[in-house]
Short mmCIF file of N, CA and C in Angstrom, two decimals:
data_model
loop_
_atom_site.label_atom_id
_atom_site.label_comp_id
_atom_site.label_asym_id
_atom_site.label_seq_id
_atom_site.Cartn_x
_atom_site.Cartn_y
_atom_site.Cartn_z
N LEU A 1 0.84 -1.19 0.00
CA LEU A 1 0.00 0.00 0.00
C LEU A 1 0.88 1.25 0.00
N PRO A 2 0.39 2.32 -0.58
CA PRO A 2 1.14 3.58 -0.54
C PRO A 2 1.31 4.07 0.90
N ALA A 3 2.37 4.83 1.13
CA ALA A 3 2.70 5.31 2.47
C ALA A 3 1.54 6.09 3.10
N GLU A 4 0.87 6.94 2.34
CA GLU A 4 -0.24 7.75 2.88
C GLU A 4 -1.40 6.86 3.33
N THR A 5 -1.70 5.82 2.57
CA THR A 5 -2.77 4.89 2.95
C THR A 5 -2.40 4.16 4.24
N ARG A 6 -1.15 3.76 4.37
CA ARG A 6 -0.70 3.08 5.60
C ARG A 6 -0.80 4.02 6.80
N ARG A 7 -0.43 5.30 6.61
CA ARG A 7 -0.53 6.28 7.70
C ARG A 7 -1.99 6.47 8.12
N LEU A 8 -2.88 6.58 7.17
CA LEU A 8 -4.30 6.74 7.49
C LEU A 8 -4.83 5.51 8.22
N ALA A 9 -4.45 4.33 7.77
CA ALA A 9 -4.89 3.09 8.42
C ALA A 9 -4.34 3.01 9.84
N ALA A 10 -3.07 3.37 10.03
CA ALA A 10 -2.47 3.34 11.36
C ALA A 10 -3.17 4.33 12.29
N ARG A 11 -3.49 5.52 11.77
CA ARG A 11 -4.18 6.52 12.59
C ARG A 11 -5.57 6.02 12.97
N TYR A 12 -6.28 5.40 12.04
CA TYR A 12 -7.60 4.85 12.33
C TYR A 12 -7.50 3.77 13.41
N ILE A 13 -6.55 2.86 13.27
CA ILE A 13 -6.36 1.79 14.25
C ILE A 13 -6.04 2.38 15.62
N TYR A 14 -5.17 3.38 15.65
CA TYR A 14 -4.81 4.01 16.92
C TYR A 14 -6.03 4.62 17.60
N HIS A 15 -6.81 5.41 16.86
CA HIS A 15 -7.97 6.08 17.46
C HIS A 15 -9.05 5.09 17.88
N GLU A 16 -9.28 4.06 17.12
CA GLU A 16 -10.26 3.05 17.50
C GLU A 16 -9.79 2.29 18.74
N SER A 17 -8.49 1.99 18.81
CA SER A 17 -7.94 1.32 20.00
C SER A 17 -8.13 2.19 21.23
N ALA A 18 -7.85 3.48 21.10
CA ALA A 18 -8.02 4.40 22.23
C ALA A 18 -9.49 4.48 22.65
N ARG A 19 -10.40 4.49 21.68
CA ARG A 19 -11.83 4.54 21.99
C ARG A 19 -12.26 3.28 22.72
N LEU A 20 -11.81 2.12 22.25
CA LEU A 20 -12.16 0.86 22.90
C LEU A 20 -11.55 0.76 24.29
N GLU A 21 -10.34 1.27 24.47
CA GLU A 21 -9.71 1.27 25.79
C GLU A 21 -10.52 2.13 26.75
N ALA A 22 -10.95 3.30 26.30
CA ALA A 22 -11.76 4.18 27.15
C ALA A 22 -13.09 3.51 27.51
N LEU A 23 -13.72 2.84 26.56
CA LEU A 23 -14.96 2.13 26.82
C LEU A 23 -14.74 1.02 27.83
N SER A 24 -13.66 0.27 27.68
CA SER A 24 -13.33 -0.80 28.64
C SER A 24 -13.13 -0.23 30.03
N ASP A 25 -12.43 0.91 30.13
CA ASP A 25 -12.22 1.54 31.44
C ASP A 25 -13.55 1.92 32.07
N LYS A 26 -14.47 2.45 31.27
CA LYS A 26 -15.78 2.84 31.81
C LYS A 26 -16.57 1.62 32.27
N LEU A 27 -16.51 0.54 31.51
CA LEU A 27 -17.22 -0.68 31.92
C LEU A 27 -16.62 -1.25 33.20
N LEU A 28 -15.30 -1.22 33.34
CA LEU A 28 -14.67 -1.69 34.57
C LEU A 28 -15.06 -0.81 35.75
N ALA A 29 -15.11 0.50 35.53
CA ALA A 29 -15.54 1.42 36.59
C ALA A 29 -16.96 1.10 37.03
N LEU A 30 -17.81 0.80 36.08
CA LEU A 30 -19.19 0.46 36.39
C LEU A 30 -19.28 -0.83 37.20
N LEU A 31 -18.46 -1.82 36.85
CA LEU A 31 -18.44 -3.07 37.61
C LEU A 31 -17.99 -2.83 39.05
N ARG A 32 -17.00 -1.96 39.24
CA ARG A 32 -16.53 -1.65 40.61
C ARG A 32 -17.65 -1.01 41.43
N LEU A 33 -18.51 -0.26 40.78
CA LEU A 33 -19.59 0.43 41.50
C LEU A 33 -20.67 -0.53 41.99
N THR A 34 -20.75 -1.72 41.40
CA THR A 34 -21.79 -2.66 41.81
C THR A 34 -21.32 -3.54 42.97
N ASP A 35 -20.05 -3.40 43.37
CA ASP A 35 -19.53 -4.16 44.51
C ASP A 35 -20.07 -3.56 45.81
N ALA A 36 -19.29 -3.65 46.84
CA ALA A 36 -19.67 -3.13 48.16
C ALA A 36 -19.92 -1.63 48.11
N PRO A 37 -20.72 -1.12 49.05
CA PRO A 37 -20.96 0.32 49.10
C PRO A 37 -19.64 1.08 49.26
N PRO A 38 -19.57 2.30 48.74
CA PRO A 38 -18.32 3.06 48.86
C PRO A 38 -18.01 3.40 50.31
N ALA A 39 -16.73 3.43 50.63
CA ALA A 39 -16.29 3.82 51.97
C ALA A 39 -16.28 5.35 52.03
N LEU A 40 -17.17 5.89 52.83
CA LEU A 40 -17.26 7.34 52.95
C LEU A 40 -16.34 7.82 54.06
N CYS A 41 -15.59 8.85 53.76
CA CYS A 41 -14.70 9.43 54.76
C CYS A 41 -14.62 10.94 54.52
N PRO A 42 -14.15 11.71 55.51
CA PRO A 42 -14.02 13.15 55.30
C PRO A 42 -13.10 13.42 54.10
N THR A 43 -13.60 14.22 53.16
CA THR A 43 -12.87 14.51 51.93
C THR A 43 -12.79 16.01 51.73
N SER A 44 -11.59 16.51 51.55
CA SER A 44 -11.39 17.94 51.29
C SER A 44 -11.73 18.23 49.84
N LEU A 45 -12.73 19.07 49.61
CA LEU A 45 -13.09 19.43 48.23
C LEU A 45 -11.97 20.24 47.57
N GLY A 46 -11.29 21.07 48.33
CA GLY A 46 -10.20 21.86 47.77
C GLY A 46 -9.12 20.97 47.19
N ALA A 47 -8.68 19.97 47.96
CA ALA A 47 -7.64 19.04 47.49
C ALA A 47 -8.15 18.23 46.30
N LEU A 48 -9.39 17.77 46.38
CA LEU A 48 -9.97 16.98 45.29
C LEU A 48 -10.02 17.80 43.99
N LEU A 49 -10.43 19.06 44.07
CA LEU A 49 -10.54 19.88 42.86
C LEU A 49 -9.16 20.25 42.31
N ARG A 50 -8.16 20.37 43.18
CA ARG A 50 -6.80 20.61 42.67
C ARG A 50 -6.31 19.38 41.88
N ARG A 51 -6.58 18.17 42.40
CA ARG A 51 -6.22 16.95 41.66
C ARG A 51 -6.97 16.89 40.34
N LEU A 52 -8.26 17.19 40.39
CA LEU A 52 -9.09 17.15 39.19
C LEU A 52 -8.58 18.12 38.13
N SER A 53 -8.11 19.28 38.54
CA SER A 53 -7.65 20.29 37.57
C SER A 53 -6.48 19.78 36.73
N HIS A 54 -5.71 18.84 37.26
CA HIS A 54 -4.57 18.30 36.52
C HIS A 54 -4.97 17.27 35.48
N THR A 55 -6.20 16.75 35.56
CA THR A 55 -6.64 15.71 34.62
C THR A 55 -7.55 16.25 33.52
N LEU A 56 -8.01 17.48 33.66
CA LEU A 56 -8.92 18.04 32.67
C LEU A 56 -8.16 18.49 31.42
N PRO A 57 -8.81 18.42 30.25
CA PRO A 57 -8.14 18.89 29.04
C PRO A 57 -7.88 20.39 29.12
N PRO A 58 -6.72 20.82 28.65
CA PRO A 58 -6.43 22.26 28.68
C PRO A 58 -7.30 23.01 27.68
N PRO A 59 -7.60 24.28 27.96
CA PRO A 59 -8.37 25.05 26.98
C PRO A 59 -7.58 25.16 25.68
N GLY A 60 -8.29 25.14 24.60
CA GLY A 60 -7.65 25.24 23.30
C GLY A 60 -8.62 25.78 22.28
N PRO A 61 -8.26 25.69 21.00
CA PRO A 61 -9.13 26.24 19.97
C PRO A 61 -10.48 25.52 19.87
N ASP A 62 -10.56 24.27 20.34
CA ASP A 62 -11.82 23.52 20.27
C ASP A 62 -12.40 23.22 21.65
N THR A 63 -11.78 23.72 22.70
CA THR A 63 -12.19 23.38 24.06
C THR A 63 -12.53 24.64 24.84
N PRO A 64 -13.68 24.67 25.52
CA PRO A 64 -14.03 25.85 26.32
C PRO A 64 -13.16 25.95 27.57
N ALA A 65 -13.10 27.12 28.14
CA ALA A 65 -12.38 27.33 29.40
C ALA A 65 -13.16 26.66 30.52
N VAL A 66 -12.44 26.03 31.44
CA VAL A 66 -13.04 25.39 32.61
C VAL A 66 -12.53 26.11 33.85
N THR A 67 -13.44 26.56 34.68
CA THR A 67 -13.10 27.24 35.93
C THR A 67 -13.58 26.39 37.09
N LEU A 68 -12.66 26.09 38.02
CA LEU A 68 -13.01 25.32 39.21
C LEU A 68 -12.90 26.22 40.43
N ASP A 69 -13.95 26.24 41.23
CA ASP A 69 -13.93 26.96 42.49
C ASP A 69 -12.85 26.33 43.37
N PRO A 70 -12.04 27.13 44.08
CA PRO A 70 -11.01 26.51 44.92
C PRO A 70 -11.58 25.66 46.06
N ALA A 71 -12.78 25.96 46.53
CA ALA A 71 -13.48 25.17 47.56
C ALA A 71 -12.66 24.98 48.81
N ASP A 72 -11.73 25.88 49.09
CA ASP A 72 -10.89 25.75 50.28
C ASP A 72 -11.74 25.75 51.54
N GLY A 73 -11.42 24.84 52.44
CA GLY A 73 -12.12 24.76 53.71
C GLY A 73 -13.41 23.96 53.68
N LEU A 74 -13.84 23.48 52.51
CA LEU A 74 -15.07 22.70 52.42
C LEU A 74 -14.75 21.21 52.44
N TRP A 75 -15.47 20.49 53.30
CA TRP A 75 -15.28 19.04 53.44
C TRP A 75 -16.63 18.35 53.28
N VAL A 76 -16.60 17.13 52.72
CA VAL A 76 -17.80 16.32 52.58
C VAL A 76 -17.46 14.88 52.98
N GLN A 77 -18.49 14.09 53.24
CA GLN A 77 -18.34 12.66 53.46
C GLN A 77 -18.50 11.98 52.11
N ALA A 78 -17.42 11.39 51.60
CA ALA A 78 -17.49 10.79 50.26
C ALA A 78 -16.33 9.83 50.05
N ASP A 79 -16.45 9.03 49.02
CA ASP A 79 -15.31 8.29 48.48
C ASP A 79 -14.66 9.27 47.51
N GLY A 80 -13.51 9.80 47.85
CA GLY A 80 -12.87 10.86 47.08
C GLY A 80 -12.63 10.49 45.63
N ASP A 81 -12.20 9.26 45.36
CA ASP A 81 -11.93 8.84 43.99
C ASP A 81 -13.21 8.83 43.16
N LEU A 82 -14.30 8.31 43.76
CA LEU A 82 -15.57 8.27 43.03
C LEU A 82 -16.12 9.67 42.80
N LEU A 83 -16.00 10.54 43.80
CA LEU A 83 -16.48 11.91 43.64
C LEU A 83 -15.68 12.63 42.55
N GLU A 84 -14.38 12.36 42.49
CA GLU A 84 -13.56 12.96 41.44
C GLU A 84 -13.99 12.45 40.06
N ASP A 85 -14.27 11.14 39.93
CA ASP A 85 -14.77 10.59 38.66
C ASP A 85 -16.10 11.23 38.27
N LEU A 86 -16.98 11.40 39.25
CA LEU A 86 -18.28 12.02 39.00
C LEU A 86 -18.10 13.42 38.42
N LEU A 87 -17.27 14.24 39.06
CA LEU A 87 -17.07 15.61 38.60
C LEU A 87 -16.35 15.64 37.25
N TYR A 88 -15.41 14.73 37.05
CA TYR A 88 -14.70 14.64 35.77
C TYR A 88 -15.69 14.35 34.64
N ASN A 89 -16.59 13.37 34.85
CA ASN A 89 -17.60 13.04 33.83
C ASN A 89 -18.51 14.22 33.55
N LEU A 90 -18.96 14.90 34.60
CA LEU A 90 -19.84 16.05 34.40
C LEU A 90 -19.15 17.16 33.61
N ILE A 91 -17.90 17.44 33.95
CA ILE A 91 -17.17 18.51 33.27
C ILE A 91 -16.90 18.15 31.82
N LEU A 92 -16.50 16.90 31.55
CA LEU A 92 -16.25 16.50 30.16
C LEU A 92 -17.53 16.57 29.33
N ASN A 93 -18.66 16.16 29.90
CA ASN A 93 -19.93 16.26 29.18
C ASN A 93 -20.27 17.72 28.91
N ALA A 94 -20.06 18.57 29.90
CA ALA A 94 -20.34 20.00 29.72
C ALA A 94 -19.43 20.59 28.64
N CYS A 95 -18.17 20.19 28.63
CA CYS A 95 -17.23 20.68 27.61
C CYS A 95 -17.66 20.24 26.22
N ALA A 96 -18.15 19.00 26.10
CA ALA A 96 -18.57 18.49 24.79
C ALA A 96 -19.77 19.25 24.24
N ALA A 97 -20.60 19.81 25.13
CA ALA A 97 -21.81 20.52 24.70
C ALA A 97 -21.61 22.03 24.62
N THR A 98 -20.40 22.49 24.91
CA THR A 98 -20.14 23.93 24.97
C THR A 98 -19.19 24.33 23.86
N PRO A 99 -19.51 25.40 23.14
CA PRO A 99 -18.58 25.86 22.10
C PRO A 99 -17.26 26.34 22.71
N ALA A 100 -16.22 26.37 21.88
CA ALA A 100 -14.88 26.73 22.36
C ALA A 100 -14.85 28.11 23.02
N GLU A 101 -15.69 29.02 22.57
CA GLU A 101 -15.70 30.35 23.17
C GLU A 101 -16.55 30.40 24.44
N GLY A 102 -17.17 29.28 24.80
CA GLY A 102 -18.02 29.20 25.99
C GLY A 102 -17.22 28.95 27.25
N ARG A 103 -17.94 28.60 28.31
CA ARG A 103 -17.31 28.40 29.61
C ARG A 103 -18.03 27.29 30.37
N VAL A 104 -17.24 26.51 31.12
CA VAL A 104 -17.76 25.50 32.04
C VAL A 104 -17.24 25.88 33.42
N THR A 105 -18.14 25.94 34.40
CA THR A 105 -17.76 26.39 35.74
C THR A 105 -18.24 25.38 36.78
N LEU A 106 -17.35 25.04 37.70
CA LEU A 106 -17.73 24.22 38.85
C LEU A 106 -17.62 25.10 40.08
N THR A 107 -18.71 25.19 40.83
CA THR A 107 -18.71 25.98 42.06
C THR A 107 -19.05 25.08 43.24
N ALA A 108 -18.53 25.47 44.39
CA ALA A 108 -18.81 24.76 45.64
C ALA A 108 -19.17 25.80 46.68
N ALA A 109 -20.23 25.54 47.44
CA ALA A 109 -20.66 26.51 48.45
C ALA A 109 -21.23 25.78 49.66
N PRO A 110 -20.97 26.33 50.85
CA PRO A 110 -21.60 25.73 52.03
C PRO A 110 -23.12 25.83 51.90
N ALA A 111 -23.79 24.81 52.36
CA ALA A 111 -25.25 24.79 52.34
C ALA A 111 -25.72 24.24 53.69
N GLU A 112 -27.00 24.35 53.92
CA GLU A 112 -27.55 23.83 55.17
C GLU A 112 -27.23 22.34 55.27
N ALA A 113 -26.52 21.95 56.30
CA ALA A 113 -26.14 20.56 56.56
C ALA A 113 -25.32 19.94 55.44
N GLY A 114 -24.46 20.73 54.80
CA GLY A 114 -23.62 20.14 53.77
C GLY A 114 -23.01 21.15 52.83
N VAL A 115 -22.80 20.70 51.60
CA VAL A 115 -22.16 21.50 50.56
C VAL A 115 -22.95 21.31 49.27
N THR A 116 -23.09 22.39 48.51
CA THR A 116 -23.69 22.32 47.19
C THR A 116 -22.58 22.43 46.15
N LEU A 117 -22.54 21.46 45.24
CA LEU A 117 -21.62 21.50 44.10
C LEU A 117 -22.47 21.73 42.85
N ALA A 118 -22.00 22.60 41.97
CA ALA A 118 -22.75 22.85 40.73
C ALA A 118 -21.78 22.92 39.56
N VAL A 119 -22.15 22.25 38.47
CA VAL A 119 -21.42 22.35 37.20
C VAL A 119 -22.37 23.04 36.23
N GLN A 120 -21.93 24.18 35.71
CA GLN A 120 -22.76 24.99 34.80
C GLN A 120 -22.00 25.17 33.50
N ASP A 121 -22.69 25.02 32.38
CA ASP A 121 -22.04 25.28 31.09
C ASP A 121 -22.81 26.34 30.33
N THR A 122 -22.19 26.86 29.29
CA THR A 122 -22.84 27.83 28.41
C THR A 122 -23.05 27.18 27.05
N GLY A 123 -23.45 25.91 27.09
CA GLY A 123 -23.61 25.13 25.87
C GLY A 123 -24.99 25.22 25.27
N CYS A 124 -25.31 24.21 24.50
CA CYS A 124 -26.52 24.19 23.68
C CYS A 124 -27.78 23.79 24.44
N GLY A 125 -27.65 23.33 25.68
CA GLY A 125 -28.82 22.87 26.42
C GLY A 125 -29.20 21.46 26.02
N ILE A 126 -30.21 20.94 26.69
CA ILE A 126 -30.69 19.58 26.44
C ILE A 126 -32.17 19.66 26.11
N PRO A 127 -32.60 19.04 25.01
CA PRO A 127 -34.04 19.06 24.72
C PRO A 127 -34.82 18.48 25.91
N PRO A 128 -35.89 19.14 26.31
CA PRO A 128 -36.65 18.70 27.49
C PRO A 128 -37.05 17.23 27.44
N GLU A 129 -37.37 16.71 26.25
CA GLU A 129 -37.78 15.31 26.16
C GLU A 129 -36.62 14.34 26.41
N ASP A 130 -35.38 14.83 26.33
CA ASP A 130 -34.21 13.97 26.57
C ASP A 130 -33.75 13.99 28.03
N LEU A 131 -34.15 14.99 28.80
CA LEU A 131 -33.70 15.10 30.19
C LEU A 131 -33.97 13.84 31.01
N PRO A 132 -35.18 13.24 30.95
CA PRO A 132 -35.43 12.05 31.77
C PRO A 132 -34.57 10.84 31.39
N ARG A 133 -34.09 10.79 30.16
CA ARG A 133 -33.34 9.62 29.68
C ARG A 133 -31.83 9.81 29.74
N LEU A 134 -31.38 10.99 30.13
CA LEU A 134 -29.98 11.37 30.02
C LEU A 134 -29.03 10.42 30.74
N CYS A 135 -29.43 9.84 31.85
CA CYS A 135 -28.54 8.97 32.62
C CYS A 135 -28.74 7.49 32.35
N GLU A 136 -29.48 7.17 31.30
CA GLU A 136 -29.63 5.76 30.91
C GLU A 136 -28.33 5.29 30.26
N PRO A 137 -27.96 4.01 30.48
CA PRO A 137 -26.73 3.53 29.85
C PRO A 137 -26.82 3.60 28.33
N PHE A 138 -25.77 4.08 27.70
CA PHE A 138 -25.58 4.18 26.25
C PHE A 138 -26.49 5.21 25.58
N TYR A 139 -27.24 6.00 26.36
CA TYR A 139 -28.11 7.01 25.77
C TYR A 139 -27.29 8.25 25.45
N MET A 140 -27.43 8.77 24.25
CA MET A 140 -26.73 9.99 23.84
C MET A 140 -27.74 10.91 23.15
N VAL A 141 -27.76 12.16 23.56
CA VAL A 141 -28.67 13.13 22.96
C VAL A 141 -28.26 13.38 21.52
N ASP A 142 -27.00 13.72 21.31
CA ASP A 142 -26.49 14.01 19.97
C ASP A 142 -25.42 12.98 19.65
N LYS A 143 -25.82 11.91 19.00
CA LYS A 143 -24.90 10.80 18.74
C LYS A 143 -23.70 11.21 17.89
N SER A 144 -23.90 12.11 16.95
CA SER A 144 -22.77 12.51 16.09
C SER A 144 -21.74 13.30 16.89
N ARG A 145 -22.20 14.20 17.77
CA ARG A 145 -21.26 14.97 18.58
C ARG A 145 -20.56 14.06 19.59
N ALA A 146 -21.30 13.12 20.18
CA ALA A 146 -20.73 12.22 21.16
C ALA A 146 -19.63 11.37 20.54
N ARG A 147 -19.85 10.87 19.36
CA ARG A 147 -18.83 10.04 18.71
C ARG A 147 -17.61 10.87 18.34
N ARG A 148 -17.81 12.11 17.91
CA ARG A 148 -16.68 13.00 17.60
C ARG A 148 -15.81 13.21 18.82
N HIS A 149 -16.42 13.27 19.99
CA HIS A 149 -15.69 13.51 21.23
C HIS A 149 -15.34 12.21 21.94
N GLY A 150 -15.54 11.07 21.30
CA GLY A 150 -15.19 9.79 21.90
C GLY A 150 -16.18 9.29 22.93
N GLY A 151 -17.42 9.76 22.87
CA GLY A 151 -18.42 9.38 23.86
C GLY A 151 -18.97 7.98 23.63
N SER A 152 -19.42 7.36 24.74
CA SER A 152 -19.99 6.02 24.66
C SER A 152 -21.39 5.97 25.24
N GLY A 153 -21.82 7.03 25.89
CA GLY A 153 -23.13 7.02 26.53
C GLY A 153 -23.08 6.40 27.92
N LEU A 154 -21.89 6.23 28.49
CA LEU A 154 -21.77 5.64 29.82
C LEU A 154 -21.39 6.66 30.90
N GLY A 155 -20.81 7.79 30.52
CA GLY A 155 -20.31 8.75 31.50
C GLY A 155 -21.37 9.22 32.48
N LEU A 156 -22.53 9.64 31.98
CA LEU A 156 -23.58 10.12 32.88
C LEU A 156 -24.27 8.98 33.62
N TYR A 157 -24.28 7.79 33.04
CA TYR A 157 -24.81 6.63 33.75
C TYR A 157 -23.90 6.31 34.95
N ILE A 158 -22.59 6.35 34.73
CA ILE A 158 -21.65 6.12 35.83
C ILE A 158 -21.83 7.22 36.88
N THR A 159 -21.98 8.45 36.43
CA THR A 159 -22.20 9.58 37.34
C THR A 159 -23.43 9.34 38.20
N LYS A 160 -24.53 8.94 37.57
CA LYS A 160 -25.78 8.68 38.30
C LYS A 160 -25.60 7.53 39.30
N THR A 161 -24.86 6.50 38.90
CA THR A 161 -24.62 5.37 39.80
C THR A 161 -23.80 5.82 41.01
N ILE A 162 -22.78 6.65 40.80
CA ILE A 162 -21.99 7.18 41.92
C ILE A 162 -22.88 8.01 42.84
N LEU A 163 -23.72 8.86 42.27
CA LEU A 163 -24.64 9.67 43.07
C LEU A 163 -25.54 8.78 43.92
N ASP A 164 -26.12 7.76 43.30
CA ASP A 164 -27.02 6.86 44.00
C ASP A 164 -26.30 6.10 45.11
N ARG A 165 -25.08 5.63 44.83
CA ARG A 165 -24.31 4.87 45.82
C ARG A 165 -23.95 5.73 47.03
N HIS A 166 -23.80 7.03 46.82
CA HIS A 166 -23.49 7.95 47.91
C HIS A 166 -24.77 8.51 48.56
N GLY A 167 -25.93 8.31 47.95
CA GLY A 167 -27.16 8.90 48.46
C GLY A 167 -27.19 10.40 48.29
N ILE A 168 -26.59 10.89 47.20
CA ILE A 168 -26.50 12.34 46.96
C ILE A 168 -27.72 12.81 46.17
N ARG A 169 -28.42 13.81 46.73
CA ARG A 169 -29.52 14.43 46.00
C ARG A 169 -28.93 15.32 44.91
N HIS A 170 -29.62 15.41 43.77
CA HIS A 170 -29.09 16.21 42.67
C HIS A 170 -30.22 16.67 41.75
N THR A 171 -29.91 17.70 40.97
CA THR A 171 -30.84 18.18 39.94
C THR A 171 -30.04 18.44 38.67
N LEU A 172 -30.72 18.35 37.55
CA LEU A 172 -30.15 18.66 36.24
C LEU A 172 -31.21 19.45 35.50
N ALA A 173 -30.85 20.65 35.07
CA ALA A 173 -31.86 21.50 34.44
C ALA A 173 -31.24 22.40 33.38
N ASN A 174 -32.05 22.70 32.39
CA ASN A 174 -31.66 23.71 31.41
C ASN A 174 -31.77 25.08 32.07
N THR A 175 -30.86 25.97 31.68
CA THR A 175 -30.94 27.35 32.12
C THR A 175 -31.00 28.19 30.84
N GLU A 176 -31.12 29.48 30.98
CA GLU A 176 -31.17 30.30 29.76
C GLU A 176 -29.83 30.33 29.04
N ASN A 177 -28.74 29.92 29.73
CA ASN A 177 -27.41 29.95 29.12
C ASN A 177 -26.77 28.58 28.99
N GLY A 178 -27.48 27.50 29.11
CA GLY A 178 -26.88 26.17 29.01
C GLY A 178 -27.56 25.19 29.94
N VAL A 179 -26.73 24.38 30.61
CA VAL A 179 -27.24 23.34 31.51
C VAL A 179 -26.55 23.49 32.85
N LYS A 180 -27.29 23.21 33.92
CA LYS A 180 -26.72 23.28 35.28
C LYS A 180 -27.04 21.99 36.00
N PHE A 181 -25.98 21.36 36.51
CA PHE A 181 -26.11 20.17 37.35
C PHE A 181 -25.76 20.60 38.77
N THR A 182 -26.62 20.25 39.74
CA THR A 182 -26.38 20.62 41.13
C THR A 182 -26.49 19.37 41.98
N ALA A 183 -25.51 19.20 42.88
CA ALA A 183 -25.51 18.07 43.84
C ALA A 183 -25.43 18.63 45.25
N PHE A 184 -26.14 17.97 46.17
CA PHE A 184 -26.18 18.40 47.56
C PHE A 184 -25.53 17.31 48.41
N LEU A 185 -24.31 17.59 48.90
CA LEU A 185 -23.53 16.61 49.66
C LEU A 185 -23.53 16.96 51.13
N GLN A 186 -23.32 15.95 51.96
CA GLN A 186 -23.21 16.17 53.42
C GLN A 186 -21.78 16.02 53.84
#
């Protein structure tokens, strides 16, 4: 085969391998969630968000800016690794739905008997008829956009499972400027 055809084939194989690896990781994460209940312990949100900031994609020509509240001094009862996965999934989903010139913001604030965490984007919003199905496994609102961003339809399902395992109350709603996810932690 010509060199250019071989390069294209190698690039296709590489990207498909990476996609399948990511899907396998998500399925393994889901299996871990069905085991014993998570061990809840005092977790510093400030430290967790600093760790999370190192794993998020940097802003670029195709990626919106992500702002994380420092959350210094705020603590919750949680499995820190699972809570970090939950926030990572929410932020990546928000980034996928937000244009590059938009913004994704995570805020943390003390609330009555706990802490409120909110992820807000300035993206396209979610059609109201899709909101109830959003956390179903393999469900994707915009399949073409999800595939472009390497989506599998498992991220929000894993997020919902983590929320349920922790007993965390939450809301997901369209706003006039995008979508807002709010969780109420103790």
